[in-house]
PDB file of C-alpha atoms and ligand atoms in Angstrom:
ATOM      1  CA  MET A   8      22.136  -6.416  17.722  1.00 89.00           C
ATOM      2  CA  GLY A   9      19.127  -5.465  19.671  1.00 97.00           C
ATOM      3  CA  ILE A  10      16.693  -8.514  20.616  1.00 98.00           C
ATOM      4  CA  ILE A  11      12.684  -7.425  19.390  1.00 98.00           C
ATOM      5  CA  ASP A  12      10.740  -8.132  22.478  1.00 98.00           C
ATOM      6  CA  GLY A  13       7.623  -9.759  21.090  1.00 98.00           C
ATOM      7  CA  LYS A  14       6.219 -10.620  24.603  1.00 98.00           C
ATOM      8  CA  ALA A  15       6.641  -6.889  25.681  1.00 98.00           C
ATOM      9  CA  ILE A  16       5.153  -5.327  22.363  1.00 98.00           C
ATOM     10  CA  SER A  17       2.194  -7.967  22.460  1.00 98.00           C
ATOM     11  CA  GLN A  18       1.647  -6.955  26.105  1.00 98.00           C
ATOM     12  CA  ALA A  19       1.495  -3.354  25.051  1.00 98.00           C
ATOM     13  CA  VAL A  20      -0.777  -4.216  22.164  1.00 98.00           C
ATOM     14  CA  LYS A  21      -3.249  -6.163  24.549  1.00 98.00           C
ATOM     15  CA  ASP A  22      -3.378  -3.206  27.056  1.00 99.00           C
ATOM     16  CA  GLU A  23      -4.104  -0.740  24.585  1.00 98.00           C
ATOM     17  CA  VAL A  24      -7.297  -3.420  23.298  1.00 98.00           C
ATOM     18  CA  LYS A  25      -7.949  -3.720  27.449  1.00 98.00           C
ATOM     19  CA  ALA A  26      -8.254  -0.199  28.030  1.00 98.00           C
ATOM     20  CA  GLU A  27     -10.561   0.204  24.638  1.00 98.00           C
ATOM     21  CA  VAL A  28     -12.890  -2.369  25.887  1.00 98.00           C
ATOM     22  CA  ALA A  29     -12.991  -0.972  29.385  1.00 98.00           C
ATOM     23  CA  GLY A  30     -14.192   2.122  28.140  1.00 98.00           C
ATOM     24  CA  ILE A  31     -16.680   0.533  25.937  1.00 98.00           C
ATOM     25  CA  ALA A  32     -18.196  -1.545  29.214  1.00 98.00           C
ATOM     26  CA  ALA A  33     -17.943   1.815  31.236  1.00 98.00           C
ATOM     27  CA  ARG A  34     -20.096   3.692  29.026  1.00 97.00           C
ATOM     28  CA  GLY A  35     -22.353   0.608  29.214  1.00 97.00           C
ATOM     29  CA  GLY A  36     -22.048  -0.836  25.747  1.00 96.00           C
ATOM     30  CA  ARG A  37     -21.777  -4.582  25.087  1.00 97.00           C
ATOM     31  CA  VAL A  38     -18.458  -5.650  24.992  1.00 98.00           C
ATOM     32  CA  PRO A  39     -16.627  -7.566  21.886  1.00 98.00           C
ATOM     33  CA  CYS A  40     -17.242 -11.197  21.582  1.00 98.00           C
ATOM     34  CA  LEU A  41     -14.875 -13.386  19.721  1.00 98.00           C
ATOM     35  CA  CYS A  42     -15.779 -17.060  18.549  1.00 98.00           C
ATOM     36  CA  VAL A  43     -12.981 -19.745  18.064  1.00 98.00           C
ATOM     37  CA  ILE A  44     -14.242 -22.992  16.571  1.00 98.00           C
ATOM     38  CA  ILE A  45     -11.992 -25.899  16.796  1.00 98.00           C
ATOM     39  CA  VAL A  46     -12.259 -29.471  15.058  1.00 98.00           C
ATOM     40  CA  GLY A  47     -10.716 -32.083  16.351  1.00 98.00           C
ATOM     41  CA  GLU A  48      -7.912 -32.665  18.735  1.00 96.00           C
ATOM     42  CA  ASN A  49      -4.723 -31.522  17.404  1.00 96.00           C
ATOM     43  CA  PRO A  50      -2.474 -30.628  20.335  1.00 94.00           C
ATOM     44  CA  ALA A  51      -0.866 -27.523  18.769  1.00 93.00           C
ATOM     45  CA  SER A  52      -4.085 -26.270  17.853  1.00 96.00           C
ATOM     46  CA  GLN A  53      -5.370 -26.734  21.579  1.00 97.00           C
ATOM     47  CA  VAL A  54      -2.671 -24.640  23.021  1.00 95.00           C
ATOM     48  CA  TYR A  55      -3.121 -21.814  20.327  1.00 95.00           C
ATOM     49  CA  VAL A  56      -6.891 -21.698  21.041  1.00 97.00           C
ATOM     50  CA  ARG A  57      -6.705 -21.693  24.776  1.00 97.00           C
ATOM     51  CA  ASN A  58      -4.418 -18.596  24.289  1.00 97.00           C
ATOM     52  CA  LYS A  59      -6.694 -17.104  22.049  1.00 98.00           C
ATOM     53  CA  VAL A  60      -9.179 -17.592  24.634  1.00 98.00           C
ATOM     54  CA  LYS A  61      -6.950 -16.522  27.525  1.00 98.00           C
ATOM     55  CA  ALA A  62      -6.146 -13.260  25.578  1.00 98.00           C
ATOM     56  CA  ALA A  63      -9.982 -12.201  24.964  1.00 98.00           C
ATOM     57  CA  ALA A  64     -10.275 -12.607  28.610  1.00 98.00           C
ATOM     58  CA  TYR A  65      -7.515 -10.662  29.704  1.00 98.00           C
ATOM     59  CA  THR A  66      -8.434  -7.803  27.355  1.00 98.00           C
ATOM     60  CA  GLY A  67     -12.257  -7.691  28.851  1.00 98.00           C
ATOM     61  CA  MET A  68     -13.749  -9.317  25.844  1.00 98.00           C
ATOM     62  CA  GLU A  69     -16.248 -12.367  25.765  1.00 98.00           C
ATOM     63  CA  SER A  70     -15.425 -15.160  23.874  1.00 98.00           C
ATOM     64  CA  ARG A  71     -16.770 -18.413  22.789  1.00 98.00           C
ATOM     65  CA  GLN A  72     -15.094 -21.643  22.006  1.00 98.00           C
ATOM     66  CA  ILE A  73     -16.753 -24.241  19.966  1.00 98.00           C
ATOM     67  CA  GLU A  74     -15.148 -27.799  19.966  1.00 98.00           C
ATOM     68  CA  LEU A  75     -16.402 -29.847  17.078  1.00 98.00           C
ATOM     69  CA  PRO A  76     -15.235 -33.498  17.180  1.00 98.00           C
ATOM     70  CA  GLU A  77     -13.048 -34.752  14.238  1.00 98.00           C
ATOM     71  CA  SER A  78     -15.575 -36.909  12.548  1.00 98.00           C
ATOM     72  CA  VAL A  79     -17.840 -33.338  11.934  1.00 98.00           C
ATOM     73  CA  SER A  80     -19.165 -32.925   8.521  1.00 98.00           C
ATOM     74  CA  GLU A  81     -18.448 -30.050   6.497  1.00 98.00           C
ATOM     75  CA  ASP A  82     -21.913 -29.254   6.099  1.00 98.00           C
ATOM     76  CA  GLU A  83     -22.342 -29.038   9.949  1.00 98.00           C
ATOM     77  CA  LEU A  84     -19.207 -27.048  10.110  1.00 98.00           C
ATOM     78  CA  LEU A  85     -20.892 -24.328   7.634  1.00 98.00           C
ATOM     79  CA  ALA A  86     -23.869 -24.590   9.469  1.00 98.00           C
ATOM     80  CA  GLN A  87     -22.526 -23.493  12.319  1.00 98.00           C
ATOM     81  CA  ILE A  88     -20.679 -20.817  11.100  1.00 98.00           C
ATOM     82  CA  ARG A  89     -23.763 -19.395   9.153  1.00 98.00           C
ATOM     83  CA  SER A  90     -25.656 -19.060  12.654  1.00 98.00           C
ATOM     84  CA  LEU A  91     -22.355 -17.474  14.189  1.00 98.00           C
ATOM     85  CA  ASN A  92     -22.645 -14.928  11.101  1.00 98.00           C
ATOM     86  CA  GLU A  93     -26.361 -14.091  11.871  1.00 98.00           C
ATOM     87  CA  ASP A  94     -25.687 -13.966  15.658  1.00 98.00           C
ATOM     88  CA  PRO A  95     -25.614 -10.064  16.908  1.00 97.00           C
ATOM     89  CA  ALA A  96     -23.788 -10.820  19.721  1.00 97.00           C
ATOM     90  CA  VAL A  97     -20.819 -12.451  18.243  1.00 98.00           C
ATOM     91  CA  ASP A  98     -18.091 -10.000  16.407  1.00 98.00           C
ATOM     92  CA  GLY A  99     -15.166 -12.009  15.408  1.00 98.00           C
ATOM     93  CA  ILE A 100     -15.276 -15.728  14.198  1.00 98.00           C
ATOM     94  CA  LEU A 101     -12.142 -17.510  13.699  1.00 98.00           C
ATOM     95  CA  VAL A 102     -11.641 -21.239  12.650  1.00 98.00           C
ATOM     96  CA  GLN A 103      -8.508 -22.789  13.740  1.00 98.00           C
ATOM     97  CA  LEU A 104      -6.483 -24.267  11.068  1.00 97.00           C
ATOM     98  CA  PRO A 105      -5.588 -26.964  10.020  1.00 96.00           C
ATOM     99  CA  LEU A 106      -8.940 -28.926   9.328  1.00 98.00           C
ATOM    100  CA  PRO A 107      -9.574 -32.407   9.131  1.00 98.00           C
ATOM    101  CA  LYS A 108      -8.855 -33.673   5.547  1.00 97.00           C
ATOM    102  CA  HIS A 109     -12.476 -34.304   4.714  1.00 98.00           C
ATOM    103  CA  ILE A 110     -13.360 -30.793   5.176  1.00 98.00           C
ATOM    104  CA  ASP A 111     -12.939 -28.145   2.618  1.00 98.00           C
ATOM    105  CA  GLU A 112     -10.622 -25.435   3.993  1.00 98.00           C
ATOM    106  CA  GLU A 113     -11.584 -22.925   1.174  1.00 98.00           C
ATOM    107  CA  LYS A 114     -15.275 -23.494   1.661  1.00 98.00           C
ATOM    108  CA  VAL A 115     -15.218 -22.986   5.309  1.00 98.00           C
ATOM    109  CA  LEU A 116     -13.105 -19.657   4.920  1.00 98.00           C
ATOM    110  CA  VAL A 117     -15.564 -18.233   2.220  1.00 98.00           C
ATOM    111  CA  ALA A 118     -18.535 -19.073   4.617  1.00 98.00           C
ATOM    112  CA  ILE A 119     -17.242 -16.803   7.258  1.00 98.00           C
ATOM    113  CA  ALA A 120     -18.914 -13.118   7.117  1.00 98.00           C
ATOM    114  CA  PRO A 121     -16.056 -10.909   5.863  1.00 98.00           C
ATOM    115  CA  GLU A 122     -16.893  -8.358   8.233  1.00 98.00           C
ATOM    116  CA  LYS A 123     -16.396 -10.920  11.289  1.00 98.00           C
ATOM    117  CA  ASP A 124     -13.463 -12.407   9.881  1.00 98.00           C
ATOM    118  CA  VAL A 125     -10.952 -11.605  12.201  1.00 98.00           C
ATOM    119  CA  ASP A 126      -8.135 -14.003  10.629  1.00 98.00           C
ATOM    120  CA  GLY A 127      -8.501 -11.871   7.338  1.00 98.00           C
ATOM    121  CA  PHE A 128      -8.212 -14.998   5.234  1.00 98.00           C
ATOM    122  CA  HIS A 129     -11.929 -14.658   3.205  1.00 98.00           C
ATOM    123  CA  PRO A 130     -11.319 -13.883   0.059  1.00 98.00           C
ATOM    124  CA  SER A 131     -13.007 -10.713   0.066  1.00 98.00           C
ATOM    125  CA  ASN A 132     -10.216  -9.465   2.851  1.00 98.00           C
ATOM    126  CA  VAL A 133      -7.519 -11.210   0.966  1.00 98.00           C
ATOM    127  CA  ALA A 134      -8.729  -9.023  -2.538  1.00 98.00           C
ATOM    128  CA  GLY A 135      -8.609  -5.819  -0.425  1.00 98.00           C
ATOM    129  CA  LEU A 136      -5.350  -6.331   1.113  1.00 98.00           C
ATOM    130  CA  TRP A 137      -3.880  -6.553  -2.384  1.00 98.00           C
ATOM    131  CA  ILE A 138      -5.734  -3.615  -4.301  1.00 98.00           C
ATOM    132  CA  GLY A 139      -4.836  -1.382  -1.115  1.00 97.00           C
ATOM    133  CA  LYS A 140      -8.153  -1.195   0.497  1.00 97.00           C
ATOM    134  CA  ASP A 141      -8.288  -0.554   4.436  1.00 96.00           C
ATOM    135  CA  CYS A 142      -9.429  -3.969   5.577  1.00 94.00           C
ATOM    136  CA  ILE A 143      -8.605  -6.740   8.117  1.00 98.00           C
ATOM    137  CA  VAL A 144      -5.070  -7.924   7.726  1.00 98.00           C
ATOM    138  CA  PRO A 145      -4.304 -11.189   9.028  1.00 98.00           C
ATOM    139  CA  CYS A 146      -2.668 -11.538  12.357  1.00 98.00           C
ATOM    140  CA  THR A 147       0.878 -12.733  12.243  1.00 98.00           C
ATOM    141  CA  PRO A 148       1.862 -10.560   9.233  1.00 98.00           C
ATOM    142  CA  ALA A 149       0.059  -7.364  10.929  1.00 98.00           C
ATOM    143  CA  GLY A 150       2.143  -8.711  14.275  1.00 98.00           C
ATOM    144  CA  VAL A 151       5.514  -8.856  12.243  1.00 99.00           C
ATOM    145  CA  MET A 152       4.841  -5.158  10.755  1.00 98.00           C
ATOM    146  CA  ARG A 153       4.140  -4.096  14.360  1.00 98.00           C
ATOM    147  CA  LEU A 154       7.857  -5.581  15.528  1.00 98.00           C
ATOM    148  CA  LEU A 155       9.238  -3.880  12.384  1.00 98.00           C
ATOM    149  CA  ASP A 156       7.900  -0.669  13.329  1.00 98.00           C
ATOM    150  CA  SER A 157       9.550  -0.833  17.337  1.00 98.00           C
ATOM    151  CA  THR A 158      12.962  -0.800  15.797  1.00 98.00           C
ATOM    152  CA  GLY A 159      12.213   2.861  14.492  1.00 98.00           C
ATOM    153  CA  VAL A 160      13.608   2.054  11.007  1.00 98.00           C
ATOM    154  CA  ASP A 161      12.206   3.086   8.090  1.00 98.00           C
ATOM    155  CA  LEU A 162      11.410   0.667   5.175  1.00 98.00           C
ATOM    156  CA  THR A 163      11.101   2.727   2.023  1.00 98.00           C
ATOM    157  CA  GLY A 164      13.761   1.678  -0.346  1.00 98.00           C
ATOM    158  CA  LYS A 165      15.126  -1.183   1.566  1.00 98.00           C
ATOM    159  CA  THR A 166      15.417  -4.786   0.464  1.00 99.00           C
ATOM    160  CA  ALA A 167      13.096  -7.268   2.231  1.00 99.00           C
ATOM    161  CA  VAL A 168      13.176 -10.771   1.563  1.00 99.00           C
ATOM    162  CA  VAL A 169      10.420 -13.224   2.715  1.00 99.00           C
ATOM    163  CA  VAL A 170      11.321 -16.607   2.936  1.00 98.00           C
ATOM    164  CA  GLY A 171       7.830 -18.528   2.700  1.00 98.00           C
ATOM    165  CA  ARG A 172       4.437 -18.027   0.162  1.00 98.00           C
ATOM    166  CA  SER A 173       1.686 -19.282   2.507  1.00 97.00           C
ATOM    167  CA  ASN A 174      -1.450 -17.276   2.170  1.00 97.00           C
ATOM    168  CA  ILE A 175      -1.383 -16.987   6.200  1.00 97.00           C
ATOM    169  CA  VAL A 176       2.087 -15.511   6.338  1.00 98.00           C
ATOM    170  CA  GLY A 177       4.226 -15.157   3.141  1.00 98.00           C
ATOM    171  CA  LYS A 178       2.257 -13.779   0.848  1.00 98.00           C
ATOM    172  CA  PRO A 179       0.553 -11.008   2.925  1.00 98.00           C
ATOM    173  CA  VAL A 180       3.632 -10.115   4.552  1.00 98.00           C
ATOM    174  CA  ALA A 181       5.304  -9.349   1.413  1.00 98.00           C
ATOM    175  CA  LYS A 182       2.146  -6.889   0.485  1.00 98.00           C
ATOM    176  CA  LEU A 183       2.741  -5.297   3.997  1.00 98.00           C
ATOM    177  CA  LEU A 184       6.288  -4.654   3.086  1.00 98.00           C
ATOM    178  CA  LEU A 185       5.423  -3.264  -0.561  1.00 98.00           C
ATOM    179  CA  ASP A 186       2.971  -0.866   1.166  1.00 98.00           C
ATOM    180  CA  ARG A 187       5.798   0.483   3.144  1.00 98.00           C
ATOM    181  CA  ASN A 188       8.028   0.931   0.013  1.00 98.00           C
ATOM    182  CA  ALA A 189      10.134  -1.976   0.372  1.00 99.00           C
ATOM    183  CA  THR A 190      11.612  -3.659  -2.545  1.00 99.00           C
ATOM    184  CA  VAL A 191      10.114  -7.330  -1.998  1.00 99.00           C
ATOM    185  CA  VAL A 192      11.718 -10.609  -2.473  1.00 98.00           C
ATOM    186  CA  ILE A 193       9.515 -13.760  -2.098  1.00 98.00           C
ATOM    187  CA  ALA A 194      12.029 -16.744  -1.727  1.00 98.00           C
ATOM    188  CA  HIS A 195      10.589 -20.429  -1.197  1.00 96.00           C
ATOM    189  CA  SER A 196      11.702 -24.011  -0.869  1.00 91.00           C
ATOM    190  CA  ARG A 197      12.412 -23.746  -4.648  1.00 96.00           C
ATOM    191  CA  THR A 198      14.453 -20.654  -4.717  1.00 98.00           C
ATOM    192  CA  ALA A 199      18.237 -21.253  -6.454  1.00 98.00           C
ATOM    193  CA  ASP A 200      20.683 -20.078  -3.797  1.00 98.00           C
ATOM    194  CA  LEU A 201      18.597 -19.126  -1.060  1.00 98.00           C
ATOM    195  CA  GLY A 202      21.643 -17.746   0.713  1.00 98.00           C
ATOM    196  CA  ALA A 203      22.728 -15.456  -1.937  1.00 98.00           C
ATOM    197  CA  VAL A 204      19.284 -14.352  -1.966  1.00 98.00           C
ATOM    198  CA  CYS A 205      18.833 -13.943   1.768  1.00 98.00           C
ATOM    199  CA  ARG A 206      22.150 -11.854   1.772  1.00 98.00           C
ATOM    200  CA  GLN A 207      20.483  -9.231  -0.178  1.00 98.00           C
ATOM    201  CA  ALA A 208      17.867  -8.482   2.491  1.00 99.00           C
ATOM    202  CA  ASP A 209      18.151  -5.484   4.798  1.00 99.00           C
ATOM    203  CA  VAL A 210      15.054  -7.142   6.230  1.00 99.00           C
ATOM    204  CA  LEU A 211      14.595 -10.871   6.328  1.00 99.00           C
ATOM    205  CA  VAL A 212      11.312 -12.671   7.132  1.00 99.00           C
ATOM    206  CA  ALA A 213      11.432 -16.424   7.576  1.00 98.00           C
ATOM    207  CA  ALA A 214       8.380 -18.172   7.342  1.00 98.00           C
ATOM    208  CA  VAL A 215       8.907 -21.644   5.978  1.00 97.00           C
ATOM    209  CA  GLY A 216       8.462 -24.084   8.840  1.00 96.00           C
ATOM    210  CA  ARG A 217      12.072 -25.396   8.674  1.00 97.00           C
ATOM    211  CA  ALA A 218      14.051 -25.142  11.845  1.00 97.00           C
ATOM    212  CA  GLY A 219      16.984 -23.507  11.749  1.00 97.00           C
ATOM    213  CA  LEU A 220      17.168 -23.060   7.826  1.00 98.00           C
ATOM    214  CA  ILE A 221      18.554 -19.792   8.255  1.00 98.00           C
ATOM    215  CA  THR A 222      22.107 -19.286   9.287  1.00 98.00           C
ATOM    216  CA  GLY A 223      24.447 -16.484  10.040  1.00 98.00           C
ATOM    217  CA  GLU A 224      26.272 -16.124   6.674  1.00 98.00           C
ATOM    218  CA  MET A 225      22.797 -16.004   4.916  1.00 98.00           C
ATOM    219  CA  VAL A 226      22.158 -12.904   6.703  1.00 98.00           C
ATOM    220  CA  LYS A 227      23.548  -9.787   5.346  1.00 98.00           C
ATOM    221  CA  PRO A 228      25.568  -7.664   8.192  1.00 98.00           C
ATOM    222  CA  GLY A 229      22.995  -5.139   9.719  1.00 98.00           C
ATOM    223  CA  ALA A 230      19.798  -6.582   8.668  1.00 98.00           C
ATOM    224  CA  ILE A 231      16.766  -7.228  10.865  1.00 99.00           C
ATOM    225  CA  VAL A 232      15.671 -10.756  11.001  1.00 98.00           C
ATOM    226  CA  ILE A 233      12.090 -11.581  11.880  1.00 99.00           C
ATOM    227  CA  ASP A 234      11.494 -15.331  12.540  1.00 98.00           C
ATOM    228  CA  VAL A 235       7.674 -16.452  12.069  1.00 98.00           C
ATOM    229  CA  GLY A 236       9.025 -20.338  12.348  1.00 97.00           C
ATOM    230  CA  ILE A 237       7.332 -22.063  15.228  1.00 95.00           C
ATOM    231  CA  ASN A 238       8.906 -25.728  15.048  1.00 96.00           C
ATOM    232  CA  ARG A 239       8.550 -28.190  17.386  1.00 93.00           C
ATOM    233  CA  MET A 240      11.921 -30.415  18.041  1.00 95.00           C
ATOM    234  CA  PRO A 241      11.765 -34.156  18.981  1.00 95.00           C
ATOM    235  CA  ASP A 242      12.852 -32.979  22.768  1.00 96.00           C
ATOM    236  CA  GLY A 243       9.724 -30.937  22.982  1.00 92.00           C
ATOM    237  CA  ARG A 244      11.704 -27.325  22.558  1.00 94.00           C
ATOM    238  CA  LEU A 245      10.488 -24.638  20.323  1.00 94.00           C
ATOM    239  CA  CYS A 246      12.669 -23.928  17.716  1.00 97.00           C
ATOM    240  CA  GLY A 247      12.390 -21.106  14.782  1.00 98.00           C
ATOM    241  CA  ASP A 248      13.485 -20.881  11.061  1.00 98.00           C
ATOM    242  CA  VAL A 249      16.299 -18.678  12.103  1.00 98.00           C
ATOM    243  CA  ASP A 250      19.568 -20.339  13.681  1.00 98.00           C
ATOM    244  CA  PHE A 251      19.319 -17.552  16.806  1.00 98.00           C
ATOM    245  CA  ALA A 252      22.809 -18.042  17.889  1.00 97.00           C
ATOM    246  CA  SER A 253      24.677 -17.470  14.434  1.00 98.00           C
ATOM    247  CA  CYS A 254      22.526 -14.864  12.723  1.00 98.00           C
ATOM    248  CA  ALA A 255      22.174 -12.743  16.197  1.00 98.00           C
ATOM    249  CA  ASP A 256      26.022 -11.664  15.804  1.00 94.00           C
ATOM    250  CA  VAL A 257      25.168 -10.448  12.254  1.00 98.00           C
ATOM    251  CA  ALA A 258      21.901  -8.786  12.399  1.00 98.00           C
ATOM    252  CA  SER A 259      21.000  -5.468  13.885  1.00 98.00           C
ATOM    253  CA  TRP A 260      17.729  -6.802  15.152  1.00 98.00           C
ATOM    254  CA  ILE A 261      16.650 -10.146  15.659  1.00 98.00           C
ATOM    255  CA  THR A 262      13.098 -12.058  16.915  1.00 98.00           C
ATOM    256  CA  PRO A 263      13.840 -14.544  19.322  1.00 98.00           C
ATOM    257  CA  VAL A 264      11.604 -17.954  19.327  1.00 98.00           C
ATOM    258  CA  PRO A 265       9.481 -18.041  21.542  1.00 97.00           C
ATOM    259  CA  GLY A 266       8.876 -14.434  22.651  1.00 97.00           C
ATOM    260  CA  GLY A 267       8.926 -12.844  19.237  1.00 98.00           C
ATOM    261  CA  VAL A 268       6.474 -13.037  16.464  1.00 98.00           C
ATOM    262  CA  GLY A 269       4.236 -15.605  18.238  1.00 97.00           C
ATOM    263  CA  PRO A 270       2.766 -13.612  21.090  1.00 97.00           C
ATOM    264  CA  MET A 271       1.968 -11.015  18.409  1.00 98.00           C
ATOM    265  CA  THR A 272      -0.359 -13.184  16.555  1.00 98.00           C
ATOM    266  CA  ILE A 273      -2.829 -13.398  19.334  1.00 98.00           C
ATOM    267  CA  ALA A 274      -2.286  -9.486  20.256  1.00 98.00           C
ATOM    268  CA  MET A 275      -3.270  -8.483  16.656  1.00 98.00           C
ATOM    269  CA  LEU A 276      -6.201 -10.991  16.695  1.00 98.00           C
ATOM    270  CA  MET A 277      -7.401  -8.928  19.821  1.00 98.00           C
ATOM    271  CA  LYS A 278      -6.985  -5.954  18.055  1.00 98.00           C
ATOM    272  CA  ASN A 279      -8.963  -7.339  15.159  1.00 98.00           C
ATOM    273  CA  THR A 280     -11.846  -8.633  16.945  1.00 98.00           C
ATOM    274  CA  LEU A 281     -12.376  -4.735  18.538  1.00 98.00           C
ATOM    275  CA  ARG A 282     -11.959  -3.687  14.948  1.00 98.00           C
ATOM    276  CA  CYS A 283     -14.756  -5.909  13.860  1.00 98.00           C
ATOM    277  CA  TYR A 284     -16.788  -5.045  16.740  1.00 98.00           C
ATOM    278  CA  LEU A 285     -16.479  -1.202  16.050  1.00 97.00           C
ATOM    279  CA  GLN A 286     -16.970  -1.450  12.402  1.00 96.00           C
ATOM    280  CA  ASN A 287     -20.170  -3.343  12.626  1.00 89.00           C
ATOM    281  CA  PHE A 288     -21.350  -1.473  15.528  1.00 76.00           C
ATOM    282  CA  LYS A 289     -21.185   1.547  13.160  1.00 73.00           C
ATOM    283  CA  SER A 290     -22.832  -0.094  10.425  1.00 77.00           C
ATOM    284  CA  ALA A 291     -25.936  -1.477  12.582  1.00 74.00           C
ATOM    285  CA  SER A 292     -26.206   2.089  13.803  1.00 67.00           C
ATOM    286  CA  ARG A 293     -26.446   3.139   9.947  1.00 59.00           C
ATOM    287  CA  LYS A 294     -29.276   0.934   9.084  1.00 55.00           C
TER     288      LYS A 294
HETATM  289  N1  LIG B 471      -3.391 -21.922  12.211  1.00 53.75           N
HETATM  290  C1  LIG B 471      -1.912 -21.568  11.964  1.00 53.75           C
HETATM  291  N2  LIG B 471      -1.819 -19.987  12.117  1.00 53.75           N
HETATM  292  C2  LIG B 471      -3.521 -19.848  12.202  1.00 53.75           C
HETATM  293  C3  LIG B 471      -4.332 -18.386  12.204  1.00 53.75           C
HETATM  294  O1  LIG B 471      -3.226 -17.538  12.370  1.00 53.75           O
HETATM  295  N3  LIG B 471      -5.253 -18.651  12.454  1.00 53.75           N
HETATM  296  C4  LIG B 471      -6.080 -19.767  11.874  1.00 53.75           C
HETATM  297  N4  LIG B 471      -7.356 -19.663  12.149  1.00 53.75           N
HETATM  298  N5  LIG B 471      -5.681 -21.097  11.964  1.00 53.75           N
HETATM  299  C5  LIG B 471      -4.216 -20.918  12.269  1.00 53.75           C
END
């Protein structure tokens, strides 16, 4: 069994971005700029946003962090997004989720200019992914694919089971696996006999947010197991959706939590920001 080292792979991705940004700076260009908006004081969101800003600094990009109070109105948030859409110094816009209950998440995601949508959550990017256009791919699913690539295993003809059907992870990762010619099953909380479905998987991606849901007897011997879950336990420890101890003995490759998918999300965000910068720069110079 091999452990897929998300920390090392994410570092390599960040270093790729860093080298490109250094090249831009050396040519006297404006470096890419990521703008992160956080609403309210969700402690987990605060940690994620801090890490995103830190990663941007590491790669040599600029970043802006806009902190809005929990009480901010939907209109004020939308106005803020529109002003960033118009700002030529901003290449990527990310609104950290979840948002307070009084704000309509869908309205917010639609308001972000698709060409600055570093999360890949705008409906036009979501549609683009599903019809096979080369567009911005959500960060966590892109990170999962990069981890799978690191194993060198060809996914063609393999059975992939994705447990979880969220818009952020489950659905897009299923499409990306399909693009690699895997036979894809999306399982979820209502799936009958989840164990039997999971045991079919050559590639098992767990993204449901239930600590330790996937146990060793649900894993096919030799499967690749990717754990997207980040569950905070009462004692403060982080725990994945996969019971690492029992699954590690059965899998050929497995990701740990922490140090697996988590750091990849941020690394792919850096890649997406650079991509938006390069694409917008190109389309601006065509005007
Ligand atoms: N909240 C949890 N995951 C994400 C993510 O990938 N992007 C944003 N914007 N918010 C999140």
